[in-house]
mmCIF file of C-alpha atoms in Angstrom:
data_model
loop_
_atom_site.group_PDB
_atom_site.id
_atom_site.type_symbol
_atom_site.label_atom_id
_atom_site.label_comp_id
_atom_site.label_asym_id
_atom_site.label_seq_id
_atom_site.Cartn_x
_atom_site.Cartn_y
_atom_site.Cartn_z
ATOM 1 C CA MET I 201 0.805 -2.094 -1.724
ATOM 2 C CA PRO I 202 0.660 0.856 -4.891
ATOM 3 C CA ILE I 203 3.221 1.824 -6.824
ATOM 4 C CA ARG I 204 3.750 4.045 -9.368
ATOM 5 C CA LEU I 205 6.953 4.558 -12.373
ATOM 6 C CA ASP I 206 8.370 7.962 -12.817
ATOM 7 C CA GLN I 207 9.123 8.851 -16.479
ATOM 8 C CA ASP I 208 12.218 7.378 -15.647
ATOM 9 C CA ARG I 209 11.015 4.234 -14.709
ATOM 10 C CA ARG I 210 12.000 4.485 -11.120
ATOM 11 C CA ALA I 211 9.703 3.016 -8.595
ATOM 12 C CA GLU I 212 7.635 5.011 -5.829
ATOM 13 C CA VAL I 213 5.482 4.231 -3.797
ATOM 14 C CA CYS I 214 1.757 5.753 -1.474
ATOM 15 C CA LEU I 215 2.106 5.962 1.676
ATOM 16 C CA VAL I 216 -1.122 7.068 3.635
ATOM 17 C CA THR I 217 -1.717 8.729 6.795
ATOM 18 C CA SER I 218 -3.207 6.263 9.302
ATOM 19 C CA ARG I 219 -6.459 7.608 10.720
ATOM 20 C CA GLY I 220 -5.925 6.567 14.550
ATOM 21 C CA THR I 221 -2.679 7.582 15.062
ATOM 22 C CA GLY I 222 -1.366 9.787 11.917
ATOM 23 C CA ARG I 223 1.667 7.502 11.350
ATOM 24 C CA TRP I 224 2.563 6.580 8.043
ATOM 25 C CA ILE I 225 1.338 3.206 6.141
ATOM 26 C CA ILE I 226 0.067 0.952 3.448
ATOM 27 C CA PRO I 227 -3.336 1.004 2.507
ATOM 28 C CA LYS I 228 -4.943 -1.769 3.770
ATOM 29 C CA GLY I 229 -7.933 -2.850 5.018
ATOM 30 C CA TRP I 230 -9.703 -6.119 5.950
ATOM 31 C CA PRO I 231 -10.703 -9.111 3.771
ATOM 32 C CA MET I 232 -14.354 -8.562 1.727
ATOM 33 C CA LYS I 233 -16.696 -11.341 1.385
ATOM 34 C CA GLY I 234 -16.941 -12.381 -1.944
ATOM 35 C CA ARG I 235 -14.056 -10.821 -3.294
ATOM 36 C CA ARG I 236 -10.542 -12.658 -3.155
ATOM 37 C CA ASP I 237 -7.775 -10.240 -1.126
ATOM 38 C CA ASP I 238 -5.877 -8.802 -3.782
ATOM 39 C CA GLU I 239 -9.431 -7.321 -4.756
ATOM 40 C CA ALA I 240 -9.943 -6.016 -1.950
ATOM 41 C CA ALA I 241 -6.434 -4.678 -1.264
ATOM 42 C CA ALA I 242 -7.146 -2.703 -4.333
ATOM 43 C CA ILE I 243 -10.919 -1.497 -2.968
ATOM 44 C CA GLU I 244 -9.333 -0.230 -0.197
ATOM 45 C CA ALA I 245 -6.346 1.827 -2.111
ATOM 46 C CA GLU I 246 -8.980 3.174 -4.380
ATOM 47 C CA GLU I 247 -10.874 4.380 -1.057
ATOM 48 C CA GLU I 248 -7.468 5.690 0.804
ATOM 49 C CA ALA I 249 -5.846 7.486 -1.256
ATOM 50 C CA GLY I 250 -7.668 6.889 -4.839
ATOM 51 C CA LEU I 251 -5.408 5.020 -6.872
ATOM 52 C CA VAL I 252 -7.026 2.393 -9.556
ATOM 53 C CA GLY I 253 -4.577 0.136 -11.640
ATOM 54 C CA SER I 254 -4.109 -3.544 -11.701
ATOM 55 C CA THR I 255 -2.742 -6.321 -8.856
ATOM 56 C CA LEU I 256 -0.624 -8.885 -9.222
ATOM 57 C CA ARG I 257 -3.302 -11.551 -7.160
ATOM 58 C CA VAL I 258 -0.419 -13.627 -4.935
ATOM 59 C CA PRO I 259 0.820 -11.312 -1.754
ATOM 60 C CA ILE I 260 4.526 -10.424 -2.914
ATOM 61 C CA GLY I 261 5.243 -10.376 1.199
ATOM 62 C CA SER I 262 2.936 -9.853 4.785
ATOM 63 C CA TYR I 263 4.268 -8.266 7.836
ATOM 64 C CA THR I 264 2.146 -7.428 11.784
ATOM 65 C CA TYR I 265 1.809 -4.857 13.513
ATOM 66 C CA TRP I 266 0.329 -4.213 16.856
ATOM 67 C CA ARG I 267 -3.212 -2.635 15.822
ATOM 68 C CA ARG I 268 -4.809 -0.113 18.442
ATOM 69 C CA THR I 269 -8.148 -1.530 19.438
ATOM 70 C CA ARG I 270 -10.385 0.864 22.267
ATOM 71 C CA VAL I 271 -9.355 -1.552 24.754
ATOM 72 C CA ASP I 272 -5.287 -3.398 24.080
ATOM 73 C CA PHE I 273 -3.079 -3.895 21.496
ATOM 74 C CA ARG I 274 -3.699 -6.538 18.998
ATOM 75 C CA LEU I 275 -1.007 -7.933 17.020
ATOM 76 C CA THR I 276 -2.439 -8.225 12.863
ATOM 77 C CA ARG I 277 -0.810 -9.702 10.255
ATOM 78 C CA VAL I 278 -0.876 -7.763 6.464
ATOM 79 C CA ASP I 279 -0.654 -9.871 3.099
ATOM 80 C CA ALA I 280 0.488 -6.611 1.158
ATOM 81 C CA PHE I 281 -0.014 -6.717 -2.764
ATOM 82 C CA ALA I 282 1.416 -5.203 -5.890
ATOM 83 C CA LEU I 283 -1.064 -2.489 -7.604
ATOM 84 C CA ARG I 284 0.541 -1.389 -10.507
ATOM 85 C CA VAL I 285 -1.036 2.302 -10.493
ATOM 86 C CA LYS I 286 -2.648 3.482 -13.745
ATOM 87 C CA ARG I 287 -3.751 6.820 -11.633
ATOM 88 C CA GLN I 288 -4.814 8.713 -9.185
ATOM 89 C CA LYS I 289 -8.636 10.147 -8.711
ATOM 90 C CA LYS I 290 -9.342 13.769 -8.293
ATOM 91 C CA ARG I 291 -12.063 12.865 -5.493
ATOM 92 C CA TRP I 292 -11.865 9.859 -3.121
ATOM 93 C CA ARG I 293 -13.895 8.806 -0.057
ATOM 94 C CA GLU I 294 -11.435 9.244 2.174
ATOM 95 C CA GLN I 295 -9.886 12.255 0.891
ATOM 96 C CA ASP I 296 -10.114 14.420 4.210
ATOM 97 C CA GLN I 297 -9.280 11.991 7.070
ATOM 98 C CA ARG I 298 -6.066 11.048 5.018
ATOM 99 C CA ARG I 299 -2.824 12.425 3.774
ATOM 100 C CA ILE I 300 -0.842 11.038 1.087
ATOM 101 C CA VAL I 301 3.131 11.159 -0.134
ATOM 102 C CA TRP I 302 4.776 9.227 -3.105
ATOM 103 C CA LEU I 303 8.476 8.049 -2.133
ATOM 104 C CA PRO I 304 10.845 5.619 -3.439
ATOM 105 C CA LEU I 305 10.959 2.877 -2.088
ATOM 106 C CA LEU I 306 13.951 3.544 0.314
ATOM 107 C CA GLU I 307 12.563 6.722 1.641
ATOM 108 C CA ALA I 308 9.186 4.805 2.498
ATOM 109 C CA ALA I 309 11.332 2.550 4.151
ATOM 110 C CA ASP I 310 12.553 5.368 6.365
ATOM 111 C CA ALA I 311 9.007 7.346 7.097
ATOM 112 C CA VAL I 312 7.580 3.769 8.295
ATOM 113 C CA LEU I 313 7.194 2.357 11.644
ATOM 114 C CA GLU I 314 6.339 -0.502 11.565
ATOM 115 C CA PRO I 315 10.080 -2.596 10.990
ATOM 116 C CA GLU I 316 8.618 -5.544 8.755
ATOM 117 C CA LEU I 317 6.922 -3.276 6.558
ATOM 118 C CA SER I 318 9.744 -1.380 6.172
ATOM 119 C CA THR I 319 11.801 -5.025 5.306
ATOM 120 C CA LEU I 320 9.254 -5.433 2.851
ATOM 121 C CA LEU I 321 9.688 -2.092 1.116
ATOM 122 C CA ILE I 322 13.290 -2.881 0.872
ATOM 123 C CA GLY I 323 12.993 -6.351 -0.096
ATOM 124 C CA ILE I 324 10.898 -5.645 -3.649
ATOM 125 C CA ALA I 325 13.446 -4.561 -5.437
ATOM 126 C CA GLY I 326 14.744 -8.320 -4.754
ATOM 127 C CA ASN I 327 11.515 -9.847 -5.568
ATOM 128 C CA ALA I 328 11.226 -11.025 -9.249
ATOM 129 C CA LYS I 329 7.756 -11.576 -9.556
ATOM 130 C CA ALA I 330 6.957 -8.080 -8.080
ATOM 131 C CA CYS I 331 9.539 -6.550 -10.112
ATOM 132 C CA ASP I 332 7.859 -7.810 -14.089
ATOM 133 C CA PHE I 333 4.646 -7.241 -12.958
ATOM 134 C CA LEU I 334 4.768 -4.185 -12.064
ATOM 135 C CA GLY I 335 7.491 -3.218 -15.038
ATOM 136 C CA ARG I 336 5.487 -4.901 -17.004
ATOM 137 C CA GLY I 337 8.619 -7.074 -17.918
ATOM 138 C CA LYS I 338 10.771 -3.860 -18.556
ATOM 139 C CA GLY I 339 13.460 -3.036 -16.246
ATOM 140 C CA ILE I 340 12.602 -0.461 -13.577
ATOM 141 C CA HIS I 341 14.628 1.790 -11.792
ATOM 142 C CA PHE I 342 14.642 1.490 -7.378
#
């Protein structure tokens, strides 16, 4: 879950469109052999949105959603890792395949269709470990 702080230390999350349906989601991927899950999440954020930063090594939560395959729908669990965004590249791998938007957490929670992802976004403000990591020990605003 890529998050940056604006000049007033207000948290904003980056949402990307899914390639299949065009709905707003957080960058996510699949486990990668030889990589920790937080490392895989950082790689996906870079490929999907050009984001570079540091990840919290433990998930800040999880959510489930119905993933569409060619023949059916599958209930899929996603572990979300906080990515403290340092910068966004000018060019990245999936730049022409997705749209991105930066939103305050409440607006992002309204923009996503998955109820559990919306709840996870809203809950970040109450997650002390995530807030400490994102704010580097200083206060952040929501």
